[in-house]
Amino acid sequence: MSIMESKVVFVGAGNMAEAIAAGMVRAEFCAAEKIVMTDIRPERLSGLETDLGVSTSADNSVVKNAEIVVLAVKPQIMNDVLEDIAPVLRKETLVISIAAGITAEKIERALGEGTRVIRVMPNTPALIGQGASGIAAGRLADEADLEVAETILGCVGETVRVDEKDLDAVTALSGSGPAYVFYLLESMLAAAEEMGLEKETARTLALQTVEGAARLMKDSGEEAAELRAKVTSKGGTTFAAMTSMEESGVKPAIIKALKAAQMRSKELSG
């Protein structure tokens, strides 16, 4: 399937859908005139037409002409959306879902026998082309379908293939992951304020520290524990901080938090 020649319909036009569509156009994997985005908010559709040059509609039946449909609605309304598009969706259309917790089997069942489904769990850094997406094939999706999904999500960041059973863990790790980093930054900046650092100075230092640490781990190929040990001299300032975190149970709390996110993702699929 040639992406450039494919008509792609986004059912749902939230921030993630906009990010993916913009990435596709920016990377020249799909022309703007080949993209249609649906939403119930006229002002949202008008803004997308102006900003991206895509076509828009308030009617989900436009999926009838699509080669690729991206389901980008909240999990809570997915049932209604699937019921809406099932009568008009062509069986040869590839369906890509970015809804957390909604299984490929559930989508396949709702849309009818023969539907090919790819599930994707992206995250919000896709908004700036730095996303991380886990991609899993449904029962009938093949290698070519996976490659299409990788091409699309590759426009907004990195992708990894996983088994669908692992998507709840992916959701907990990278899907919700940006919030954990923001929470860490929030805490670091609160501490900096208490220690008397000027706000913008603290922000610059904290952001570069997080970005630089991530880049160092990525480029060096070393494990997090190894890198942490290298900067934690016994009796030093980092050692004092790490000892305090260990005594406060920070690591077990983080592990518990990710497992809570995983469980919630599983609940959404029920």
CSV table of C-alpha atoms in Angstrom, one decimal:
chain,number,residue,atom,x,y,z
A,1,MET,CA,0.0,0.0,0.0
A,2,SER,CA,1.5,3.4,-1.0
A,3,ILE,CA,0.9,5.9,1.8
A,4,MET,CA,1.2,8.8,-0.5
A,5,GLU,CA,-1.7,7.4,-2.6
A,6,SER,CA,-3.8,6.3,0.3
A,7,LYS,CA,-6.8,8.2,1.7
A,8,VAL,CA,-6.5,8.3,5.4
A,9,VAL,CA,-9.4,9.1,7.7
A,10,PHE,CA,-8.9,10.1,11.3
A,11,VAL,CA,-12.1,9.4,13.4
A,12,GLY,CA,-11.5,11.8,16.2
A,13,ALA,CA,-9.5,15.0,15.9
A,14,GLY,CA,-7.8,15.4,19.3
A,15,ASN,CA,-4.3,16.5,19.9
A,16,MET,CA,-2.8,13.1,19.2
A,17,ALA,CA,-4.7,12.7,15.9
A,18,GLU,CA,-3.5,16.2,14.9
A,19,ALA,CA,0.1,15.4,15.8
A,20,ILE,CA,0.1,12.2,13.7
A,21,ALA,CA,-1.6,13.9,10.7
A,22,ALA,CA,0.8,16.8,10.9
A,23,GLY,CA,3.7,14.4,11.1
A,24,MET,CA,2.5,12.5,8.0
A,25,VAL,CA,2.3,15.7,6.0
A,26,ARG,CA,5.5,17.1,7.3
A,27,ALA,CA,7.4,13.9,6.4
A,28,GLU,CA,5.7,13.8,3.0
A,29,PHE,CA,4.4,10.3,3.6
A,30,CYS,CA,0.9,11.5,2.9
A,31,ALA,CA,-0.4,14.6,1.1
A,32,ALA,CA,-2.7,16.8,3.2
A,33,GLU,CA,-5.5,16.5,0.6
A,34,LYS,CA,-5.5,12.7,1.2
A,35,ILE,CA,-6.3,13.2,4.9
A,36,VAL,CA,-9.8,13.6,6.3
A,37,MET,CA,-10.4,14.3,10.0
A,38,THR,CA,-13.8,14.0,11.8
A,39,ASP,CA,-15.0,15.7,14.9
A,40,ILE,CA,-18.3,17.0,16.4
A,41,ARG,CA,-16.7,20.5,17.0
A,42,PRO,CA,-17.0,22.8,14.0
A,43,GLU,CA,-14.4,25.2,15.4
A,44,ARG,CA,-11.9,22.3,15.8
A,45,LEU,CA,-12.5,21.2,12.2
A,46,SER,CA,-12.1,24.7,10.9
A,47,GLY,CA,-8.8,25.1,12.7
A,48,LEU,CA,-7.4,21.8,11.3
A,49,GLU,CA,-8.4,22.8,7.8
A,50,THR,CA,-6.5,26.1,8.2
A,51,ASP,CA,-3.5,24.7,10.1
A,52,LEU,CA,-2.9,21.4,8.2
A,53,GLY,CA,-4.7,21.8,4.9
A,54,VAL,CA,-6.6,18.6,5.5
A,55,SER,CA,-10.3,17.9,4.7
A,56,THR,CA,-12.7,17.6,7.6
A,57,SER,CA,-16.2,16.3,8.3
A,58,ALA,CA,-18.7,15.9,11.2
A,59,ASP,CA,-19.9,12.7,9.6
A,60,ASN,CA,-18.0,9.5,10.3
A,61,SER,CA,-19.5,7.8,7.3
A,62,VAL,CA,-16.5,9.4,5.3
A,63,VAL,CA,-14.6,6.2,6.3
A,64,LYS,CA,-16.4,4.5,3.4
A,65,ASN,CA,-13.8,5.9,1.0
A,66,ALA,CA,-10.7,5.3,3.2
A,67,GLU,CA,-7.8,2.9,2.6
A,68,ILE,CA,-6.7,3.6,6.2
A,69,VAL,CA,-8.8,4.6,9.2
A,70,VAL,CA,-7.2,5.8,12.4
A,71,LEU,CA,-9.5,5.4,15.4
A,72,ALA,CA,-8.5,8.3,17.6
A,73,VAL,CA,-11.4,8.7,20.0
A,74,LYS,CA,-11.6,8.2,23.8
A,75,PRO,CA,-12.0,4.6,24.9
A,76,GLN,CA,-15.3,5.5,26.6
A,77,ILE,CA,-17.0,6.3,23.3
A,78,MET,CA,-15.4,3.7,21.2
A,79,ASN,CA,-18.4,1.4,21.2
A,80,ASP,CA,-20.6,4.2,19.8
A,81,VAL,CA,-18.0,5.0,17.1
A,82,LEU,CA,-17.6,1.4,16.0
A,83,GLU,CA,-21.4,1.0,15.8
A,84,ASP,CA,-21.5,4.2,13.7
A,85,ILE,CA,-18.8,3.2,11.1
A,86,ALA,CA,-19.4,-0.6,10.9
A,87,PRO,CA,-22.2,-0.4,8.2
A,88,VAL,CA,-20.1,1.7,5.8
A,89,LEU,CA,-16.5,0.6,6.4
A,90,ARG,CA,-15.0,-1.4,3.5
A,91,LYS,CA,-13.5,-4.8,4.5
A,92,GLU,CA,-10.2,-4.0,2.7
A,93,THR,CA,-9.7,-0.9,4.9
A,94,LEU,CA,-6.9,-1.1,7.4
A,95,VAL,CA,-8.0,0.1,10.8
A,96,ILE,CA,-5.4,1.5,13.2
A,97,SER,CA,-6.5,2.2,16.8
A,98,ILE,CA,-4.7,4.5,19.3
A,99,ALA,CA,-7.4,4.0,22.0
A,100,ALA,CA,-6.0,2.7,25.3
A,101,GLY,CA,-7.3,-0.6,26.5
A,102,ILE,CA,-9.6,-1.4,23.5
A,103,THR,CA,-8.6,-4.8,22.2
A,104,ALA,CA,-8.2,-5.6,18.5
A,105,GLU,CA,-10.6,-8.5,19.0
A,106,LYS,CA,-13.3,-6.1,20.3
A,107,ILE,CA,-12.7,-3.8,17.2
A,108,GLU,CA,-12.7,-6.8,14.8
A,109,ARG,CA,-16.0,-8.1,16.3
A,110,ALA,CA,-17.7,-4.7,16.1
A,111,LEU,CA,-16.6,-4.0,12.6
A,112,GLY,CA,-17.2,-7.5,11.1
A,113,GLU,CA,-15.4,-10.5,9.9
A,114,GLY,CA,-12.3,-9.8,7.9
A,115,THR,CA,-11.4,-6.5,9.4
A,116,ARG,CA,-7.6,-6.0,9.8
A,117,VAL,CA,-6.7,-4.1,12.9
A,118,ILE,CA,-3.4,-2.6,14.3
A,119,ARG,CA,-3.3,-1.3,17.8
A,120,VAL,CA,-0.9,1.5,18.7
A,121,MET,CA,-0.1,3.1,22.0
A,122,PRO,CA,1.6,6.5,21.3
A,123,ASN,CA,2.5,9.2,23.8
A,124,THR,CA,2.3,12.9,24.0
A,125,PRO,CA,5.9,13.8,22.8
A,126,ALA,CA,4.5,12.8,19.4
A,127,LEU,CA,3.2,16.4,19.4
A,128,ILE,CA,6.8,17.5,18.8
A,129,GLY,CA,7.9,14.5,16.7
A,130,GLN,CA,9.6,12.8,19.7
A,131,GLY,CA,7.0,10.2,20.5
A,132,ALA,CA,7.4,6.5,21.5
A,133,SER,CA,4.8,4.1,20.1
A,134,GLY,CA,4.1,0.4,20.8
A,135,ILE,CA,2.5,-1.3,17.8
A,136,ALA,CA,0.7,-4.7,17.9
A,137,ALA,CA,-1.1,-6.6,15.2
A,138,GLY,CA,-4.6,-7.9,15.5
A,139,ARG,CA,-5.6,-11.4,14.4
A,140,LEU,CA,-5.8,-10.7,10.6
A,141,ALA,CA,-3.2,-7.9,10.2
A,142,ASP,CA,-0.1,-9.0,8.3
A,143,GLU,CA,3.5,-7.8,7.9
A,144,ALA,CA,2.5,-5.1,5.3
A,145,ASP,CA,-0.1,-3.7,7.7
A,146,LEU,CA,2.5,-3.5,10.4
A,147,GLU,CA,4.8,-1.7,8.1
A,148,VAL,CA,2.1,0.8,7.2
A,149,ALA,CA,1.5,1.5,10.9
A,150,GLU,CA,5.2,1.9,11.6
A,151,THR,CA,5.5,4.3,8.7
A,152,ILE,CA,2.7,6.4,10.0
A,153,LEU,CA,3.8,6.5,13.6
A,154,GLY,CA,7.4,6.8,12.6
A,155,CYS,CA,6.5,10.3,11.3
A,156,VAL,CA,6.2,11.4,15.0
A,157,GLY,CA,8.9,9.4,16.8
A,158,GLU,CA,10.2,5.9,17.4
A,159,THR,CA,8.2,2.7,17.2
A,160,VAL,CA,8.5,-0.8,18.6
A,161,ARG,CA,6.6,-3.9,17.8
A,162,VAL,CA,5.1,-5.8,20.7
A,163,ASP,CA,2.5,-8.6,21.2
A,164,GLU,CA,-0.9,-7.2,22.0
A,165,LYS,CA,-0.9,-8.8,25.4
A,166,ASP,CA,2.0,-6.4,26.3
A,167,LEU,CA,0.2,-3.2,25.3
A,168,ASP,CA,-1.2,-2.6,28.8
A,169,ALA,CA,2.4,-2.6,30.0
A,170,VAL,CA,3.4,-0.3,27.2
A,171,THR,CA,0.6,2.0,28.1
A,172,ALA,CA,1.9,2.1,31.7
A,173,LEU,CA,5.5,2.6,30.7
A,174,SER,CA,5.5,5.0,27.7
A,175,GLY,CA,1.9,5.9,27.2
A,176,SER,CA,1.5,7.4,30.6
A,177,GLY,CA,5.3,7.9,31.0
A,178,PRO,CA,5.6,11.6,30.1
A,179,ALA,CA,3.4,12.4,33.2
A,180,TYR,CA,6.0,10.7,35.4
A,181,VAL,CA,8.8,12.8,34.0
A,182,PHE,CA,6.7,15.9,34.4
A,183,TYR,CA,6.0,14.9,38.0
A,184,LEU,CA,9.7,14.5,38.6
A,185,LEU,CA,10.4,17.9,37.1
A,186,GLU,CA,7.6,19.4,39.1
A,187,SER,CA,9.2,18.0,42.3
A,188,MET,CA,12.7,19.1,41.3
A,189,LEU,CA,11.6,22.7,40.5
A,190,ALA,CA,9.7,22.8,43.8
A,191,ALA,CA,12.8,21.8,45.7
A,192,ALA,CA,14.9,24.4,43.7
A,193,GLU,CA,12.4,27.1,44.8
A,194,GLU,CA,12.8,26.1,48.4
A,195,MET,CA,16.5,26.2,48.0
A,196,GLY,CA,16.3,29.8,46.7
A,197,LEU,CA,17.1,29.3,43.0
A,198,GLU,CA,15.6,31.8,40.5
A,199,LYS,CA,12.7,30.2,38.6
A,200,GLU,CA,14.1,30.5,35.1
A,201,THR,CA,17.5,29.4,36.1
A,202,ALA,CA,16.1,26.3,37.8
A,203,ARG,CA,13.9,25.5,34.8
A,204,THR,CA,16.8,25.7,32.4
A,205,LEU,CA,19.0,23.5,34.6
A,206,ALA,CA,16.3,20.9,35.3
A,207,LEU,CA,15.1,20.5,31.7
A,208,GLN,CA,18.7,20.2,30.4
A,209,THR,CA,19.5,17.7,33.1
A,210,VAL,CA,16.5,15.4,32.2
A,211,GLU,CA,17.1,15.7,28.5
A,212,GLY,CA,20.8,15.2,28.8
A,213,ALA,CA,20.5,12.2,31.1
A,214,ALA,CA,18.1,10.5,28.7
A,215,ARG,CA,20.4,11.3,25.8
A,216,LEU,CA,23.5,10.0,27.7
A,217,MET,CA,21.7,6.7,28.4
A,218,LYS,CA,20.5,6.3,24.8
A,219,ASP,CA,23.8,7.2,23.2
A,220,SER,CA,26.1,5.2,25.6
A,221,GLY,CA,24.0,2.1,25.6
A,222,GLU,CA,24.6,1.6,29.3
A,223,GLU,CA,22.0,0.6,31.8
A,224,ALA,CA,20.4,3.1,34.1
A,225,ALA,CA,21.8,1.5,37.2
A,226,GLU,CA,25.4,1.6,35.8
A,227,LEU,CA,25.1,5.3,34.9
A,228,ARG,CA,23.5,6.1,38.3
A,229,ALA,CA,26.4,4.3,40.1
A,230,LYS,CA,29.0,6.3,38.1
A,231,VAL,CA,27.6,9.6,39.5
A,232,THR,CA,27.0,8.4,43.0
A,233,SER,CA,30.3,8.6,45.0
A,234,LYS,CA,29.9,7.3,48.5
A,235,GLY,CA,29.6,10.1,51.0
A,236,GLY,CA,28.9,12.7,48.3
A,237,THR,CA,25.9,14.9,47.5
A,238,THR,CA,24.3,12.5,45.1
A,239,PHE,CA,24.8,9.6,47.6
A,240,ALA,CA,22.9,11.7,50.2
A,241,ALA,CA,20.0,12.3,47.7
A,242,MET,CA,19.9,8.6,46.7
A,243,THR,CA,20.0,7.4,50.3
A,244,SER,CA,17.1,9.7,51.1
A,245,MET,CA,15.1,8.3,48.1
A,246,GLU,CA,15.8,4.7,49.1
A,247,GLU,CA,14.7,5.4,52.7
A,248,SER,CA,11.5,7.0,51.4
A,249,GLY,CA,10.7,4.0,49.1
A,250,VAL,CA,10.7,6.0,45.9
A,251,LYS,CA,11.5,3.1,43.6
A,252,PRO,CA,8.8,0.7,45.0
A,253,ALA,CA,6.3,3.6,44.8
A,254,ILE,CA,7.2,4.1,41.1
A,255,ILE,CA,6.9,0.4,40.3
A,256,LYS,CA,3.5,0.3,42.1
A,257,ALA,CA,2.3,3.4,40.1
A,258,LEU,CA,3.2,1.8,36.8
A,259,LYS,CA,1.4,-1.4,37.8
A,260,ALA,CA,-1.7,0.7,38.7
A,261,ALA,CA,-1.6,2.2,35.2
A,262,GLN,CA,-1.3,-1.2,33.7
A,263,MET,CA,-4.3,-2.5,35.7
A,264,ARG,CA,-6.4,0.5,34.6
A,265,SER,CA,-5.5,-0.2,31.0
A,266,LYS,CA,-6.7,-3.8,31.4
A,267,GLU,CA,-9.9,-2.6,33.1
A,268,LEU,CA,-10.7,-0.4,30.1
A,269,SER,CA,-10.6,-3.4,27.8
A,270,GLY,CA,-13.3,-5.2,29.9
